[in-house]
mmCIF file of C-alpha atoms and ligand atoms in Angstrom:
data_model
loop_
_atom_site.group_PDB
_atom_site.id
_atom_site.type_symbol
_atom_site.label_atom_id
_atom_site.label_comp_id
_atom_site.label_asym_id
_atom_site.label_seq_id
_atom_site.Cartn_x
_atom_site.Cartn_y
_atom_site.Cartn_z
ATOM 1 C CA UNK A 1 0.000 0.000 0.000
ATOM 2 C CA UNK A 2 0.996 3.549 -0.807
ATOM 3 C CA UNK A 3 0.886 6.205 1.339
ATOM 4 C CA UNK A 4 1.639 9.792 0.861
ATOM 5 C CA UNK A 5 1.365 13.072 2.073
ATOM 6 C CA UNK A 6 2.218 16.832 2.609
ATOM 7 C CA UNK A 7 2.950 19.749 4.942
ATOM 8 C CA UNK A 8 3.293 23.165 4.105
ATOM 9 C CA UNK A 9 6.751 24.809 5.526
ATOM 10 C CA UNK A 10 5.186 27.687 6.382
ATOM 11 C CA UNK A 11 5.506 29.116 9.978
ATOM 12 C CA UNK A 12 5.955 27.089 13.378
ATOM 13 C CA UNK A 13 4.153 23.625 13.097
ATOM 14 C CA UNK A 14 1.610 23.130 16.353
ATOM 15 C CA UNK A 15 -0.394 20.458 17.945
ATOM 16 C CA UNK A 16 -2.657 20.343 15.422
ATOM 17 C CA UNK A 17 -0.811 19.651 12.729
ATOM 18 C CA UNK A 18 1.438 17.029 15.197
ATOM 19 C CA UNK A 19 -1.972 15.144 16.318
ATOM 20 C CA UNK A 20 -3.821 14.993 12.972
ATOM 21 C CA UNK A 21 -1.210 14.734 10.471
ATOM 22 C CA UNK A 22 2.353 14.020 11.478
ATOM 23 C CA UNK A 23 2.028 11.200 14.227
ATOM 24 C CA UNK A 24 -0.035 9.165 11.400
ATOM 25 C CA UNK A 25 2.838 9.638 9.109
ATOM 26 C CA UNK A 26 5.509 8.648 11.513
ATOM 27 C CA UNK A 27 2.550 5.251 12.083
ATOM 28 C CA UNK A 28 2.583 5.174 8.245
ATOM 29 C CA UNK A 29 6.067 3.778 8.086
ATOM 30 C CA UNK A 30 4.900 0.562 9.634
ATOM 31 C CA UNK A 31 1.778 0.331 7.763
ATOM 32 C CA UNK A 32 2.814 0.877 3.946
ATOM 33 C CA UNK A 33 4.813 2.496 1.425
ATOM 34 C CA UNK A 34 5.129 5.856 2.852
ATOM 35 C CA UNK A 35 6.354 9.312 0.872
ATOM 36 C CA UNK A 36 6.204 12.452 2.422
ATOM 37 C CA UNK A 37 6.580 15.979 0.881
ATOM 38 C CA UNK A 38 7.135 19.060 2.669
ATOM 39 C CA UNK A 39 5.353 21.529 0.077
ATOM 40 C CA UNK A 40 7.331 25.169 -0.665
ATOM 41 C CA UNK A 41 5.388 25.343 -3.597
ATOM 42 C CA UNK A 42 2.243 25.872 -2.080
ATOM 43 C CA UNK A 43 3.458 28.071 0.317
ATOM 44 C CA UNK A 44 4.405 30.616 -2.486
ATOM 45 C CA UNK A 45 0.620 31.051 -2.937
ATOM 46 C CA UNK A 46 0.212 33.503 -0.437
ATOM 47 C CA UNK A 47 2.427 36.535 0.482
ATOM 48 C CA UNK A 48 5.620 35.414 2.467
ATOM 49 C CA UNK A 49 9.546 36.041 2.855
ATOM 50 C CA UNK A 50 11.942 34.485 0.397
ATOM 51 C CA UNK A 51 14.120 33.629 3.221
ATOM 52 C CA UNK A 52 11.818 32.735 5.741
ATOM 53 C CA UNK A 53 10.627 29.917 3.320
ATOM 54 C CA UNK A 54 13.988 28.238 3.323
ATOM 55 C CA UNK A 55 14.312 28.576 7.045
ATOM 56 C CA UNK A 56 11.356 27.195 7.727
ATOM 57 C CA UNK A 57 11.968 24.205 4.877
ATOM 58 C CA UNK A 58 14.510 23.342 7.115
ATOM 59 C CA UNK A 59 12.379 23.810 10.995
ATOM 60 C CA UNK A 60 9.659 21.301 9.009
ATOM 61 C CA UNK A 61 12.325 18.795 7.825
ATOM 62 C CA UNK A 62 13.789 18.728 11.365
ATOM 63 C CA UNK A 63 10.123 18.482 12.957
ATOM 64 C CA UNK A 64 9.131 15.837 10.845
ATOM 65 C CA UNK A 65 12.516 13.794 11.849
ATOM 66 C CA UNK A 66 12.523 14.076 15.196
ATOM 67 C CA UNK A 67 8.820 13.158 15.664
ATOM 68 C CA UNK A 68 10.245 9.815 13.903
ATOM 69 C CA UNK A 69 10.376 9.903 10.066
ATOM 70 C CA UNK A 70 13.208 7.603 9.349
ATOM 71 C CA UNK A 71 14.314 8.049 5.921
ATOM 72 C CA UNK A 72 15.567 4.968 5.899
ATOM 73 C CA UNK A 73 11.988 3.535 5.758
ATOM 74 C CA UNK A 74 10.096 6.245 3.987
ATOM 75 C CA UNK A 75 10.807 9.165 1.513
ATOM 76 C CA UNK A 76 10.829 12.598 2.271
ATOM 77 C CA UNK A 77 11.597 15.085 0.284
ATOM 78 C CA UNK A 78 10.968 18.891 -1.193
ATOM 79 C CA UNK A 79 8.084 19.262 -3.567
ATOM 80 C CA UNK A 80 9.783 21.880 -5.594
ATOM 81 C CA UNK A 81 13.382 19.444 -5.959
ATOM 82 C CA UNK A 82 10.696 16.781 -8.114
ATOM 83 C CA UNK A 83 9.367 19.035 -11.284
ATOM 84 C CA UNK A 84 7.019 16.348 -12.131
ATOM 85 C CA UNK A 85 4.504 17.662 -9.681
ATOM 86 C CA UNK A 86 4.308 21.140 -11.610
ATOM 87 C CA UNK A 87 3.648 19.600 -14.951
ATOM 88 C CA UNK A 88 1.069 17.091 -13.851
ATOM 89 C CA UNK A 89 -0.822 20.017 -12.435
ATOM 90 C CA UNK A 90 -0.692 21.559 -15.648
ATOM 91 C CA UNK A 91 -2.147 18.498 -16.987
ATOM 92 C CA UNK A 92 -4.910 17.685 -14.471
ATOM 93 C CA UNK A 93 -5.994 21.308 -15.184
ATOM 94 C CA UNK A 94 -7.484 19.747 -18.148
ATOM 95 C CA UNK A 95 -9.722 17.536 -15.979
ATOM 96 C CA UNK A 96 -10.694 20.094 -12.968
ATOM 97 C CA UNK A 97 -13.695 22.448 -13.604
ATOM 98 C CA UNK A 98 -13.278 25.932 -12.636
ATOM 99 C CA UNK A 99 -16.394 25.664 -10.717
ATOM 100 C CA UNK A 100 -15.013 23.080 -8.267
ATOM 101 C CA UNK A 101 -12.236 25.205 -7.297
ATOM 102 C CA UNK A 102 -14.306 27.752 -6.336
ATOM 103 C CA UNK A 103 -16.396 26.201 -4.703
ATOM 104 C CA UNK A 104 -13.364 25.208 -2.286
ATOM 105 C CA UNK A 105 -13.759 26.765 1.388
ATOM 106 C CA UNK A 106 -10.070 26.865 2.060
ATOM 107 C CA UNK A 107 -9.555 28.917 -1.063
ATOM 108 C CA UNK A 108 -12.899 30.978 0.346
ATOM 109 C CA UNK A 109 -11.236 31.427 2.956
ATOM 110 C CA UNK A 110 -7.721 32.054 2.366
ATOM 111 C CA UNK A 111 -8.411 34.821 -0.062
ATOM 112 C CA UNK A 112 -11.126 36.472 1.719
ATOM 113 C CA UNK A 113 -7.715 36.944 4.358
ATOM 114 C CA UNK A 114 -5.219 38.236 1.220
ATOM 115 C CA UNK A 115 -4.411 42.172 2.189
ATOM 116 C CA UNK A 116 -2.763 42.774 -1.264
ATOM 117 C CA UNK A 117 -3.312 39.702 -4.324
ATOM 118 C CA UNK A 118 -5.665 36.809 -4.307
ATOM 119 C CA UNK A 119 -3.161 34.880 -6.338
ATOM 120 C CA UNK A 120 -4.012 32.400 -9.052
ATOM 121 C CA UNK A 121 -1.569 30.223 -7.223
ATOM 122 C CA UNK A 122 -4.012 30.391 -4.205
ATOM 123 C CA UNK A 123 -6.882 29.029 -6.600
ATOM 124 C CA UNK A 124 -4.822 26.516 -8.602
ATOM 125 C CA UNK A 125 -3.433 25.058 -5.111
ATOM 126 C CA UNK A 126 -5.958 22.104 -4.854
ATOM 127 C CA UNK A 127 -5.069 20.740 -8.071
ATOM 128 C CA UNK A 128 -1.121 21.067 -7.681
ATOM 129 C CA UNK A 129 -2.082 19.218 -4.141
ATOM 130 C CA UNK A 130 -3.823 16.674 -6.177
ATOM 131 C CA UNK A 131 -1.103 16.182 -8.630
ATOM 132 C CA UNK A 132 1.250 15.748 -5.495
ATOM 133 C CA UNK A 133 -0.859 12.798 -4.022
ATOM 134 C CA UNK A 134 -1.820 10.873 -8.219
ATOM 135 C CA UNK A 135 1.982 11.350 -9.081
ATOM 136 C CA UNK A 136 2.436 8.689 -6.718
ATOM 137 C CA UNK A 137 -0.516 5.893 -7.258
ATOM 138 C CA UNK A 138 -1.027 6.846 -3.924
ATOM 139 C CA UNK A 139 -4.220 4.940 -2.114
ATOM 140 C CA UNK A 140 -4.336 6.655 0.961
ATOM 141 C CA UNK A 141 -3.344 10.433 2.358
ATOM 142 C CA UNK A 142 -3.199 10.835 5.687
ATOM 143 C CA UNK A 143 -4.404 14.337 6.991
ATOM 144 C CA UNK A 144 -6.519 16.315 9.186
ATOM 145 C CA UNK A 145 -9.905 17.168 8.724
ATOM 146 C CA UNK A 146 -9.450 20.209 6.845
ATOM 147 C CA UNK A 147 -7.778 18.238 4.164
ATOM 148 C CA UNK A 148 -11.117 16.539 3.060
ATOM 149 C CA UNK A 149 -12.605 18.535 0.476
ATOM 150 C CA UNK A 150 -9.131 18.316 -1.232
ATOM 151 C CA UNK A 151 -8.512 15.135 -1.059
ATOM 152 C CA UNK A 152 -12.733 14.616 -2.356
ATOM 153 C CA UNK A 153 -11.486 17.427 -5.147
ATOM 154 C CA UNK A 154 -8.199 14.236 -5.931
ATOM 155 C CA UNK A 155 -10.821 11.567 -6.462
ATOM 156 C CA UNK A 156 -12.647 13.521 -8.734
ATOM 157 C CA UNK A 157 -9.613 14.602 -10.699
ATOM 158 C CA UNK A 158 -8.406 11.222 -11.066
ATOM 159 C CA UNK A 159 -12.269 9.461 -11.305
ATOM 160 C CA UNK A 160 -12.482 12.036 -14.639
ATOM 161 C CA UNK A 161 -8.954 11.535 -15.941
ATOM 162 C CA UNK A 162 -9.606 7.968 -16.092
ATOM 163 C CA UNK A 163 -12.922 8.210 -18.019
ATOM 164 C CA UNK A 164 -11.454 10.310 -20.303
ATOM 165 C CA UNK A 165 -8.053 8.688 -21.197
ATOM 166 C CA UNK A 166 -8.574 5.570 -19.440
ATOM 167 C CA UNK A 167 -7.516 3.804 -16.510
ATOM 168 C CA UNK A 168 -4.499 5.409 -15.285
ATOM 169 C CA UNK A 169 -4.507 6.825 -12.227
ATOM 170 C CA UNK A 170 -5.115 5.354 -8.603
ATOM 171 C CA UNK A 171 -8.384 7.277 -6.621
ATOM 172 C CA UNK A 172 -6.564 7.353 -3.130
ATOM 173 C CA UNK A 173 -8.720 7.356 -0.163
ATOM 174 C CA UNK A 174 -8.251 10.118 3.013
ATOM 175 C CA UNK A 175 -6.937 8.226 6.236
ATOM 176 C CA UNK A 176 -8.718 11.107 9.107
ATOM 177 C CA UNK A 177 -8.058 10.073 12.566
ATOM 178 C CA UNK A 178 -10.832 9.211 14.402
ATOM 179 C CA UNK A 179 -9.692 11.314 17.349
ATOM 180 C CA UNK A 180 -7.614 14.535 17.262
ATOM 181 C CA UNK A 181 -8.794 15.171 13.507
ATOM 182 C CA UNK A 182 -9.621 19.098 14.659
ATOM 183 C CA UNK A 183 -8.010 20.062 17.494
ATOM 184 C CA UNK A 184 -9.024 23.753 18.108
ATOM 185 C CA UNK A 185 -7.469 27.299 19.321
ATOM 186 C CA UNK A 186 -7.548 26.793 23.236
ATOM 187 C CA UNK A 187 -7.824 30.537 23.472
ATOM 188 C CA UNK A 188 -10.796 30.560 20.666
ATOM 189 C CA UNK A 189 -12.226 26.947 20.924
ATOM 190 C CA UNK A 190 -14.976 27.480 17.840
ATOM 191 C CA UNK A 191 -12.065 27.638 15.280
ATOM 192 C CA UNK A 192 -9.370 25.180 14.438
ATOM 193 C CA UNK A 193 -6.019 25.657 15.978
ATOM 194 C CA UNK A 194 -3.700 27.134 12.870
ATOM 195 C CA UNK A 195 -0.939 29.054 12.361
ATOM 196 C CA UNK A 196 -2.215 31.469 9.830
ATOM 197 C CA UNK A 197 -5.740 32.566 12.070
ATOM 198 C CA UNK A 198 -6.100 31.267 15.405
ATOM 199 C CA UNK A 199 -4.568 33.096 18.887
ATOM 200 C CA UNK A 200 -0.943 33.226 19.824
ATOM 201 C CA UNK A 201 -1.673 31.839 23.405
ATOM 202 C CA UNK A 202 -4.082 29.732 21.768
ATOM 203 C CA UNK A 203 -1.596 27.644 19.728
ATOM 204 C CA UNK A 204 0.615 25.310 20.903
ATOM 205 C CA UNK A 205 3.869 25.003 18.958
ATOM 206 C CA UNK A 206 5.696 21.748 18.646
ATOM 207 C CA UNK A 207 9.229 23.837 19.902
ATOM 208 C CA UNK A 208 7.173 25.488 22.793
ATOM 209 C CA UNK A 209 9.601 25.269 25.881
ATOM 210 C CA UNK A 210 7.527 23.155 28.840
ATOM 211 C CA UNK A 211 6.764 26.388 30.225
ATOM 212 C CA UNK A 212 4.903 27.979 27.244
ATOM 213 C CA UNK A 213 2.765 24.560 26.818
ATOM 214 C CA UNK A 214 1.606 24.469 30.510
ATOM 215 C CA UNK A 215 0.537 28.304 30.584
ATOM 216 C CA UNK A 216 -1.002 28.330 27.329
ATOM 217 C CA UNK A 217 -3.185 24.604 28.707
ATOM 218 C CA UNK A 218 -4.066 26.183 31.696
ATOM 219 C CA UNK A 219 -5.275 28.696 30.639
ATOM 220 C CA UNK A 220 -7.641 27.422 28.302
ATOM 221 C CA UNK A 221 -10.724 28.879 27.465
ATOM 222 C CA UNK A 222 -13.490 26.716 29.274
ATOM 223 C CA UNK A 223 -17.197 27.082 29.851
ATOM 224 C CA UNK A 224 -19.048 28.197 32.949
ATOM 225 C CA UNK A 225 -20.529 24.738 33.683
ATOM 226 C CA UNK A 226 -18.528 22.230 35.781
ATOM 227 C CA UNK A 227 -18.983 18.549 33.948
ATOM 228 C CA UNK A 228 -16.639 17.124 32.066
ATOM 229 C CA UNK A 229 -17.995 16.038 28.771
ATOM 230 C CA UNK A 230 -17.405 15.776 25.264
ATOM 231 C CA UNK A 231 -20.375 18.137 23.566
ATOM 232 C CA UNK A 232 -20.758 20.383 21.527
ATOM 233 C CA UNK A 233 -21.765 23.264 24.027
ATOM 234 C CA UNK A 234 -18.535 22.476 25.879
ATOM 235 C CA UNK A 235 -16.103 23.337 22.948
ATOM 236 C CA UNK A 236 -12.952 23.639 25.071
ATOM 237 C CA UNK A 237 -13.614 20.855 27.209
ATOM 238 C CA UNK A 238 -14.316 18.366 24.070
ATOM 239 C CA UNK A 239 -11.032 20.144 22.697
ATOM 240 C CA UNK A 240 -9.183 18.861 26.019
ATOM 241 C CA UNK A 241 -10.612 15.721 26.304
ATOM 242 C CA UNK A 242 -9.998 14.767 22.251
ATOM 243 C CA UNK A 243 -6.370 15.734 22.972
ATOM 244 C CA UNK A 244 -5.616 13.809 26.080
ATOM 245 C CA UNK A 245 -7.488 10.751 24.003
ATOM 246 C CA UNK A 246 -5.231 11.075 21.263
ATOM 247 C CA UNK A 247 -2.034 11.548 23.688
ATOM 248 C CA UNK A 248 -3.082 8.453 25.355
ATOM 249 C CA UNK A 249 -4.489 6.834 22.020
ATOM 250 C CA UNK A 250 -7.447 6.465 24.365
ATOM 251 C CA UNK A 251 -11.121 6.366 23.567
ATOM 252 C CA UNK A 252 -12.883 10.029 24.154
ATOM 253 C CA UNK A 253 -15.175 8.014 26.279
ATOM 254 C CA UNK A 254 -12.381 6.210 28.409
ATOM 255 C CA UNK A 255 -10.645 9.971 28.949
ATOM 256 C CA UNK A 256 -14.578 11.482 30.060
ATOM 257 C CA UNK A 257 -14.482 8.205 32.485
ATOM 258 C CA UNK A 258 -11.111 8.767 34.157
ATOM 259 C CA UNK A 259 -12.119 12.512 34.805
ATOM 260 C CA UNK A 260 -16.293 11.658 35.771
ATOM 261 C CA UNK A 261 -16.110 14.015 39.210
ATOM 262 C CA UNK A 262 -13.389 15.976 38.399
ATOM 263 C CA UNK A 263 -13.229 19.920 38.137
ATOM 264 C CA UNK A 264 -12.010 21.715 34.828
ATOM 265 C CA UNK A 265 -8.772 23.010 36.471
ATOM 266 C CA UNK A 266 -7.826 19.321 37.062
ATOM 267 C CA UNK A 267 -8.383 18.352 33.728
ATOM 268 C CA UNK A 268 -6.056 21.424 32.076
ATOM 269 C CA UNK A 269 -3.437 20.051 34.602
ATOM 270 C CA UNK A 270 -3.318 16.742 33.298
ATOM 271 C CA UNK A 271 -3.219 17.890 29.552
ATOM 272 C CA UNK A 272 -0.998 20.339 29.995
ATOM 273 C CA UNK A 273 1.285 18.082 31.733
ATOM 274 C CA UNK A 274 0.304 14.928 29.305
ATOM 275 C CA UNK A 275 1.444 17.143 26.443
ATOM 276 C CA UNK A 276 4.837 18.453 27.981
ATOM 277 C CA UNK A 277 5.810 14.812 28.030
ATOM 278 C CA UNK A 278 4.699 13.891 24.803
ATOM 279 C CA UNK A 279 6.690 17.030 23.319
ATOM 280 C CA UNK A 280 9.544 17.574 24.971
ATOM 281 C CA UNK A 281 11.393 14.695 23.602
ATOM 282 C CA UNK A 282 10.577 16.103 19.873
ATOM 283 C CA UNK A 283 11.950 19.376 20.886
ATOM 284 C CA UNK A 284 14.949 17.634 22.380
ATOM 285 C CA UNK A 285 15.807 16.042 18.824
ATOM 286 C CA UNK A 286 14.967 19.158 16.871
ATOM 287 C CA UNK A 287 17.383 21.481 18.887
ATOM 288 C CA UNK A 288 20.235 18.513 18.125
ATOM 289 C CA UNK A 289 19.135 18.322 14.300
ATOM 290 C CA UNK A 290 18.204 21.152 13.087
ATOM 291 C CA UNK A 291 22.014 23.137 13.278
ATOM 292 C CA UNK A 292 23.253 20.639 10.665
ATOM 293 C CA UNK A 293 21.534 22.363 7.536
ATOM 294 C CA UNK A 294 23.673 20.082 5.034
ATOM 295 C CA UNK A 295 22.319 16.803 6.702
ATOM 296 C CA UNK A 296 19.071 18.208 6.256
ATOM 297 C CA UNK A 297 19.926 18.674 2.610
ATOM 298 C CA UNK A 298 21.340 15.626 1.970
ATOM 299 C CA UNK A 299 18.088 13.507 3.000
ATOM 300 C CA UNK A 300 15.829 15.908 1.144
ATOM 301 C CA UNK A 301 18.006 15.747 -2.092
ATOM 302 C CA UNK A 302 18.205 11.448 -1.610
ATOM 303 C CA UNK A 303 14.093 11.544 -0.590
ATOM 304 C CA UNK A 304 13.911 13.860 -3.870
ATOM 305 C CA UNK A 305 15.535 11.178 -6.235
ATOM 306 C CA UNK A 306 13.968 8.343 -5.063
ATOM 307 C CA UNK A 307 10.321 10.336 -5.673
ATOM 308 C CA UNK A 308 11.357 11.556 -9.280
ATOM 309 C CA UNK A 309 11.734 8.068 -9.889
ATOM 310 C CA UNK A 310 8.187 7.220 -9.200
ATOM 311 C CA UNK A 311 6.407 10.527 -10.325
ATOM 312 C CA UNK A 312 8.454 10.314 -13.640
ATOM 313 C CA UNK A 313 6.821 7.394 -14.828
ATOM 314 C CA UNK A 314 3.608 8.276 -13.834
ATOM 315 C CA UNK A 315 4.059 11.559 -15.724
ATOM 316 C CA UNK A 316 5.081 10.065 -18.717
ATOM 317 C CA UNK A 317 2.208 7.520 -18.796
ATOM 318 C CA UNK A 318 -0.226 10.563 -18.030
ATOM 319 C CA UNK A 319 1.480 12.612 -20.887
ATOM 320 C CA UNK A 320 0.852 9.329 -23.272
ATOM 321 C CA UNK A 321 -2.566 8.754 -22.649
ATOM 322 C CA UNK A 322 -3.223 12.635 -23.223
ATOM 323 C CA UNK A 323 -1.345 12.073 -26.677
ATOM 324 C CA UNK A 324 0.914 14.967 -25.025
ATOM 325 C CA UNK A 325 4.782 14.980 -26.383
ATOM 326 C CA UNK A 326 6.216 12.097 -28.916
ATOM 327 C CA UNK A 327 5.096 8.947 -29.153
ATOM 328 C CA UNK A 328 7.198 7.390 -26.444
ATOM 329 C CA UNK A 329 9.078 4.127 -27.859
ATOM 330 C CA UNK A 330 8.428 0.762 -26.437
ATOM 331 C CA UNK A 331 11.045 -1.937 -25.618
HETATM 332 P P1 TYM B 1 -0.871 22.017 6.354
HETATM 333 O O1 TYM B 1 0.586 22.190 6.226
HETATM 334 O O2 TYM B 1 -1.731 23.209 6.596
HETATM 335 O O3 TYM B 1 -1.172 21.002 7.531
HETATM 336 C C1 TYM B 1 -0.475 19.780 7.654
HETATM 337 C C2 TYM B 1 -1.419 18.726 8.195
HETATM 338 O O4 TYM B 1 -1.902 19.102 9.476
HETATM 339 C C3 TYM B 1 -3.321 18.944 9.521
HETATM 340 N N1 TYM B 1 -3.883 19.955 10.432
HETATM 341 C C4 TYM B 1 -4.624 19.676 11.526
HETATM 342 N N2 TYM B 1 -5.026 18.502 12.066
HETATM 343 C C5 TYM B 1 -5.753 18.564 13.208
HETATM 344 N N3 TYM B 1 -6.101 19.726 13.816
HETATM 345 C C6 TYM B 1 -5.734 20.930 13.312
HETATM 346 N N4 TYM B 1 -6.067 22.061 13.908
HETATM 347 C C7 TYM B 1 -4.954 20.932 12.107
HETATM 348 N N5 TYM B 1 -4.412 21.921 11.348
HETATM 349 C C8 TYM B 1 -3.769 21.305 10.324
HETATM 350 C C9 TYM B 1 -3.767 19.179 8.083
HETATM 351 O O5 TYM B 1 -5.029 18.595 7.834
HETATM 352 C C10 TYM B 1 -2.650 18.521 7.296
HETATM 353 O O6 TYM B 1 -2.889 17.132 7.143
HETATM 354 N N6 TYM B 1 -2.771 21.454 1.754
HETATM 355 C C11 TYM B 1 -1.999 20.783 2.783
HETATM 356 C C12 TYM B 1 -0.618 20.347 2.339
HETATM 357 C C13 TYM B 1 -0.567 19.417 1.171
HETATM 358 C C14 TYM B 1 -0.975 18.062 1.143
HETATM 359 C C15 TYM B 1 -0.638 17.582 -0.169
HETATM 360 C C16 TYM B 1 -1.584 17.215 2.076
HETATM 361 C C17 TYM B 1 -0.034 19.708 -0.053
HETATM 362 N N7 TYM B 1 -0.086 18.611 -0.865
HETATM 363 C C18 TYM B 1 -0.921 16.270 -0.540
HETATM 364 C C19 TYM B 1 -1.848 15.886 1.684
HETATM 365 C C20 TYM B 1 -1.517 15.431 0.387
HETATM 366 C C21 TYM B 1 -1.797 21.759 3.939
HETATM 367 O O7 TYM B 1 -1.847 22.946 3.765
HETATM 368 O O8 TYM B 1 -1.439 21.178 5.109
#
């Protein structure tokens, strides 16, 4: 089985992105064929700093390491390092309707936030995502819940490609966690904990020292009640509870048990030290890692041959069934 994913190297990766998305890829190593893609070319979509994209290409490599990507047993590489992905956007452009992309809320949303250009990169993005994830005959991406409407927008893309040039590409499926799917802002607990909108105090950051990650738990926004329940009038209560599940890879009705009786301020406690523990030894790693920027380059330019090798030959078999470039010759 083939698995594959992405991660945009923009800004400081947090809790969010470590519970729904990075901890499954880190699993994915045991379960499959695993390829994962840290994605400056999506980042370029909306306004950023030249140099601040290379630095943080580097923070997300290191991340994803020291959570536990072995490159020994999976690829990872730099989406802009394997060209294929550009051109087989270009070419699944043919087989995305306008209309879908609009109707995509990330892109709703993303540009209803752009100060200066809503960029046609920012519009196009779902189908170079896409085009990351069929280059590979990938059957399943794992990824948060956010991720679904893209990876709905993938199956299309490849359901139509098919139908129109014939069987080609694979329709992956989504792999969303059961638990820890959407973990919200713990300062704004109706929207999703990102990097881009959400709170400063309401985001945990993978490299938060200990002391950041206890004061921003504790002082999580609650409600006035006292029970402790998963529901959907207790936002920041479910939010704790989902994350301690997750930590503890725990059902959310085992973690409501072991607190039944217990106030709110004894709950934060136990997350906040629950998730100290669970992150402190990935900052420990990162702070050794990420100083040697050549390492860093030397598994992303190894990751980035071993995908070319894949994505090539899906490109070319794309390109041949679109009767795009010369006939290729046949052994
Ligand atoms: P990105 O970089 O925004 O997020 C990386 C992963 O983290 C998940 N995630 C969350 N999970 C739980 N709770 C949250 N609050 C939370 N916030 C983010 C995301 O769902 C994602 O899985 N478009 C993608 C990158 C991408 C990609 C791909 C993903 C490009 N090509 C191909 C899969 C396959 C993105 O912006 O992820």
């Amino acid at each position: 089985m083939r698995i594959f994913s992405g991660i945009q190297p923009t800004g400081r990766k947090h809790l969010g992105n470590y519970i729904g998305a990075i901890r499954q890829y880190v699993a994915g190593q045991d379960r499959g064929d695993a390829i994962y893609c840290i994605v400056d070319l999506h980042a370029v979509s909306v306004a950023y700093e030249p140099a601040d994209l290379r630095r943080y290409l580097y923070d997300t490599t290191a991340i994803l390491l020291s959570a536990g990507l072995d490159p020994n047993r999976s690829i990872l590489f730099r989406q802009s390092d394997v060209q294929e992905h550009t051109e087989l956007c270009w070419l699944l452009c043919a087989v995305t309707a306008h209309g879908e992309l609009n109707r995509m809320t990330q892109f709703k949303d993303k540009s209803a936030k752009q100060k200066d250009l809503v960029s046609a990169a920012l519009f196009f993005y779902p189908v170079l995502q896409a085009a990351d994830i069929l280059a590979y005959k990938t059957n399943e991406v794992p990824v948060g819940d956010d991720q679904r409407q893209h990876i709905e927008l993938t199956r299309n893309i490849a359901e139509r490609f098919n139908e129109r040039f014939g069987d080609t590409l694979v329709v992956p499926r989504h792999n969303i966690p059961e638990v820890g799917a959407r973990i919200m802002d713990l300062a704004a607990p109706d929207q999703k904990m990102s990097t881009s909108a959400s709170t400063d105090q309401g985001t945990v950051y993978v490299l938060d020292e200990p002391k950041a990650v206890l004061k921003k738990i504790k002082s999580a926004v609650t409600d006035s009640g006292t029970e402790i329940r998963h529901a959907p009038d207790k936002p920041g209560i479910a939010n704790l509870l989902e994350i301690m599940a997750a930590i503890q890879n725990k059902k959310i009705a085992e973690v409501e048990q072991a607190f039944a009786g217990a106030r709110y301020g004894d709950l934060k406690v136990a997350v906040a030290e629950a998730v100290v523990a669970y992150l402190a030894p990935v900052r420990e790693r990162y702070l050794e890692l990420r100083p040697d920027e050549a390492r860093l380059e030397e598994i992303l330019s190894a990751g980035a041959e071993r995908a070319r090798r894949i994505a090539s030959a899906t490109v070319a078999e794309v390109k041949d069934r679109m009767g795009v470039g010369p006939k290729p010759a046949r052994s």
